[in-house]
Tab-separated table of C-alpha atoms in Angstrom:
chain	number	residue	atom	x	y	z
N	347	MET	CA	0.000	0.000	0.000
N	348	LEU	CA	1.262	3.483	-0.876
N	349	LYS	CA	1.294	5.537	2.313
N	350	LEU	CA	1.732	9.278	2.690
N	351	LEU	CA	3.903	10.522	5.535
N	352	VAL	CA	2.101	13.881	5.518
N	353	PRO	CA	-1.139	15.268	4.028
N	354	LEU	CA	-0.814	16.862	0.588
N	355	PRO	CA	-2.530	19.922	-0.861
N	356	LYS	CA	-5.151	19.477	-3.577
N	357	ARG	CA	-2.899	20.938	-6.286
N	358	ILE	CA	0.521	19.325	-6.581
N	359	THR	CA	3.458	19.055	-8.965
N	360	ILE	CA	5.125	15.660	-9.236
N	361	ALA	CA	8.712	15.148	-10.409
N	362	CYS	CA	8.310	12.276	-12.858
N	363	SER	CA	11.134	10.387	-14.584
N	364	GLY	CA	8.875	7.857	-16.298
N	365	GLY	CA	10.281	5.078	-14.089
N	366	VAL	CA	8.155	2.697	-12.058
N	367	ASP	CA	8.360	4.741	-8.823
N	368	SER	CA	7.186	8.032	-10.270
N	369	MET	CA	4.593	6.481	-12.586
N	370	ALA	CA	3.016	4.699	-9.609
N	371	VAL	CA	2.947	7.948	-7.634
N	372	VAL	CA	1.425	9.899	-10.538
N	373	ASP	CA	-1.308	7.289	-10.997
N	374	PHE	CA	-1.938	7.134	-7.242
N	375	LEU	CA	-2.119	10.892	-6.673
N	376	LYS	CA	-4.002	11.938	-9.817
N	377	ARG	CA	-7.051	10.083	-8.492
N	378	LYS	CA	-7.665	12.674	-5.743
N	379	HIS	CA	-5.379	15.602	-6.610
N	380	ASP	CA	-4.946	18.116	-9.398
N	381	VAL	CA	-1.596	16.978	-10.742
N	382	THR	CA	1.031	18.761	-12.834
N	383	ILE	CA	4.043	16.781	-14.048
N	384	ALA	CA	7.641	18.042	-14.034
N	385	TYR	CA	10.211	16.157	-16.130
N	386	PHE	CA	13.936	16.930	-16.181
N	387	ASN	CA	15.957	15.793	-19.205
N	388	HIS	CA	19.580	15.035	-18.274
N	389	GLY	CA	20.607	15.061	-21.935
N	390	THR	CA	21.266	11.312	-22.186
N	391	ALA	CA	19.849	8.948	-24.801
N	392	HIS	CA	17.521	7.521	-22.160
N	393	GLY	CA	16.535	11.044	-21.121
N	394	GLU	CA	15.208	11.744	-24.613
N	395	LYS	CA	13.216	8.482	-24.741
N	396	ALA	CA	11.831	9.026	-21.243
N	397	MET	CA	10.817	12.604	-22.110
N	398	GLU	CA	8.813	11.308	-25.083
N	399	PHE	CA	7.246	8.627	-22.885
N	400	VAL	CA	6.223	11.141	-20.194
N	401	ALA	CA	4.934	13.641	-22.770
N	402	HIS	CA	2.796	10.928	-24.391
N	403	TYR	CA	1.437	9.783	-21.023
N	404	CYS	CA	0.531	13.352	-20.028
N	405	SER	CA	-1.176	13.945	-23.368
N	406	GLU	CA	-3.220	10.746	-23.053
N	407	ASN	CA	-4.202	11.547	-19.462
N	408	HIS	CA	-4.752	15.295	-19.969
N	409	LEU	CA	-2.096	16.262	-17.408
N	410	PRO	CA	-0.146	19.519	-17.695
N	411	VAL	CA	3.606	18.953	-17.942
N	412	MET	CA	6.719	21.127	-17.608
N	413	PHE	CA	10.113	20.175	-19.038
N	414	GLY	CA	13.551	21.174	-17.818
N	415	THR	CA	17.019	20.593	-19.289
N	416	ARG	CA	20.623	21.053	-18.206
N	417	CYS	CA	21.771	24.665	-18.001
N	418	ASP	CA	25.204	24.723	-16.333
N	419	GLN	CA	28.430	22.957	-17.162
N	420	LYS	CA	29.661	20.105	-14.998
N	421	ILE	CA	32.186	21.167	-12.375
N	422	LYS	CA	35.432	19.195	-12.676
N	423	GLU	CA	35.266	17.830	-9.123
N	424	GLU	CA	31.646	16.655	-9.474
N	425	SER	CA	30.655	13.095	-10.277
N	426	LEU	CA	28.018	12.706	-12.979
N	427	GLU	CA	25.522	11.787	-10.265
N	428	GLU	CA	26.256	14.990	-8.346
N	429	TYR	CA	26.027	17.066	-11.536
N	430	TRP	CA	22.705	15.567	-12.593
N	431	ARG	CA	21.305	15.989	-9.071
N	432	ARG	CA	22.373	19.653	-8.915
N	433	GLU	CA	20.827	20.409	-12.293
N	434	ARG	CA	17.614	18.518	-11.501
N	435	TYR	CA	17.106	20.280	-8.173
N	436	GLY	CA	17.892	23.608	-9.792
N	437	PHE	CA	14.945	23.002	-12.126
N	438	LEU	CA	12.644	21.719	-9.383
N	439	SER	CA	13.446	24.650	-7.091
N	440	SER	CA	11.857	27.026	-9.634
N	441	LEU	CA	8.473	25.278	-9.581
N	442	GLY	CA	6.973	25.855	-6.151
N	443	PRO	CA	6.015	22.821	-4.016
N	444	VAL	CA	7.104	19.588	-5.741
N	445	ILE	CA	6.596	15.933	-4.804
N	446	THR	CA	9.443	13.496	-5.469
N	447	CYS	CA	9.059	9.747	-5.372
N	448	HIS	CA	11.913	8.761	-3.071
N	449	HIS	CA	11.090	5.611	-1.126
N	450	LEU	CA	12.331	3.476	1.768
N	451	ASP	CA	14.833	1.538	-0.364
N	452	ASP	CA	16.400	4.888	-1.375
N	453	CYS	CA	16.625	5.796	2.315
N	454	VAL	CA	18.357	2.522	3.208
N	455	GLU	CA	20.892	2.978	0.396
N	456	THR	CA	21.577	6.537	1.547
N	457	TYR	CA	21.951	5.313	5.133
N	458	ILE	CA	24.525	2.696	4.107
N	459	TRP	CA	26.477	5.077	1.859
N	460	SER	CA	26.541	7.877	4.442
N	461	SER	CA	27.428	5.486	7.284
N	462	LEU	CA	30.487	4.330	5.346
N	463	HIS	CA	31.523	7.997	5.202
N	464	GLY	CA	31.100	8.411	8.977
N	465	THR	CA	27.910	10.496	8.847
N	466	PRO	CA	24.897	8.149	8.935
N	467	LYS	CA	21.772	9.886	7.640
N	468	VAL	CA	18.528	9.263	5.790
N	469	ILE	CA	16.847	11.259	3.039
N	470	PRO	CA	14.972	14.132	4.711
N	471	LEU	CA	11.238	14.645	4.249
N	472	THR	CA	11.826	18.095	2.734
N	473	ARG	CA	14.518	19.920	0.787
N	474	GLY	CA	13.509	23.517	0.192
N	475	ASN	CA	10.302	23.343	-1.851
N	476	VAL	CA	10.657	19.569	-2.430
N	477	LEU	CA	8.508	17.181	-0.386
N	478	ARG	CA	9.141	13.414	-0.197
N	479	PRO	CA	5.972	11.873	1.275
N	480	PHE	CA	6.713	8.226	0.338
N	481	LEU	CA	9.903	7.645	2.332
N	482	THR	CA	8.418	4.725	4.295
N	483	THR	CA	7.062	2.903	1.221
N	484	ARG	CA	9.122	0.052	-0.304
N	485	LYS	CA	10.010	0.122	-4.009
N	486	ASP	CA	8.255	-3.221	-4.558
N	487	VAL	CA	4.988	-1.535	-3.548
N	488	PHE	CA	5.331	0.936	-6.436
N	489	LYS	CA	5.970	-1.873	-8.908
N	490	ASP	CA	3.017	-3.846	-7.566
N	491	TRP	CA	0.799	-0.756	-7.943
N	492	CYS	CA	1.802	-0.325	-11.601
N	493	ILE	CA	1.223	-3.998	-12.387
N	494	ARG	CA	-2.175	-4.138	-10.658
N	495	HIS	CA	-3.380	-0.886	-12.225
N	496	GLU	CA	-1.802	-1.516	-15.641
N	497	VAL	CA	0.375	1.583	-15.476
N	498	LYS	CA	3.239	1.528	-17.991
N	499	TRP	CA	6.723	2.774	-17.147
N	500	ILE	CA	10.098	3.043	-18.889
N	501	GLU	CA	13.269	1.364	-17.632
N	502	ASP	CA	16.619	3.161	-17.547
N	503	ASP	CA	19.273	0.576	-18.464
N	504	SER	CA	21.949	2.694	-16.766
N	505	ASN	CA	20.395	1.755	-13.405
N	506	GLN	CA	22.237	-1.565	-13.753
N	507	GLU	CA	25.647	0.056	-14.310
N	508	THR	CA	27.674	-0.108	-11.092
N	509	ILE	CA	30.036	2.615	-12.330
N	510	HIS	CA	27.619	5.018	-10.610
N	511	MET	CA	27.990	4.953	-6.817
N	512	ARG	CA	24.252	4.757	-6.104
N	513	ASN	CA	23.986	1.667	-8.305
N	514	TYR	CA	27.097	0.135	-6.728
N	515	VAL	CA	25.556	0.506	-3.272
N	516	ARG	CA	22.234	-0.900	-4.543
N	517	HIS	CA	23.564	-3.915	-6.413
N	518	GLU	CA	26.815	-4.755	-4.611
N	519	LEU	CA	26.560	-3.569	-0.995
N	520	MET	CA	22.854	-3.965	-0.229
N	521	PRO	CA	22.788	-7.788	-0.378
N	522	HIS	CA	25.708	-7.950	2.083
N	523	ALA	CA	24.198	-5.340	4.399
N	524	LEU	CA	20.897	-7.263	4.481
N	525	HIS	CA	22.802	-10.470	5.212
N	526	VAL	CA	24.301	-8.778	8.273
N	527	ASN	CA	21.011	-7.125	9.300
N	528	PRO	CA	17.865	-8.464	7.588
N	529	GLY	CA	15.836	-5.881	9.527
N	530	LEU	CA	17.636	-2.903	7.986
N	531	HIS	CA	14.511	-1.521	6.315
N	532	THR	CA	12.615	-1.614	9.617
N	533	LEU	CA	15.500	0.159	11.355
N	534	VAL	CA	15.704	2.926	8.747
N	535	LYS	CA	11.915	3.286	8.594
N	536	LYS	CA	11.895	4.080	12.338
N	537	ILE	CA	14.620	6.693	11.809
N	538	VAL	CA	12.593	8.305	9.003
N	539	GLU	CA	9.400	8.348	11.081
N	540	ASN	CA	11.207	9.894	14.062
N	541	LYS	CA	12.550	12.694	11.868
N	542	LYS	CA	9.120	13.498	10.391
């Protein structure tokens, strides 16, 4: 079940990548909210395909959509992940209140990564104008929602590439961390709820 950590206003903007998480959230929220979609194109081959997918979905479902693209150059010291995140949040920060589709699995990965750097933390509920109301929902719940409600999504093949640190943590470290502590999601969920 998709669960909201906090109540949402009637009119909302949702950051949508076209992936299973954001497509589930869009389908879930558009049933009781007036939804506008925000899509950020990172300038990759997948970004172009996903932008077409999102545009088509919004047209079919009569949802207003806003598109953003990269504006600044990558700083030498930045990883690609950091660069894309900075550009994406720069776009989102110009839109007023925005919902992102971060979930509990994202929080656990962030907790592991940050703990290995000596500063254990979870993804916060808010970041400026950005609200993350699904932080206690597992990723599998989003996929189940899309399957049950016949909501299509688009896969980003780069999510399997462990050259990116987030993917390395997800695919290489997570299985070992869960072997050590199978209750890791429960632990992190409690941390998230206490920080609400």
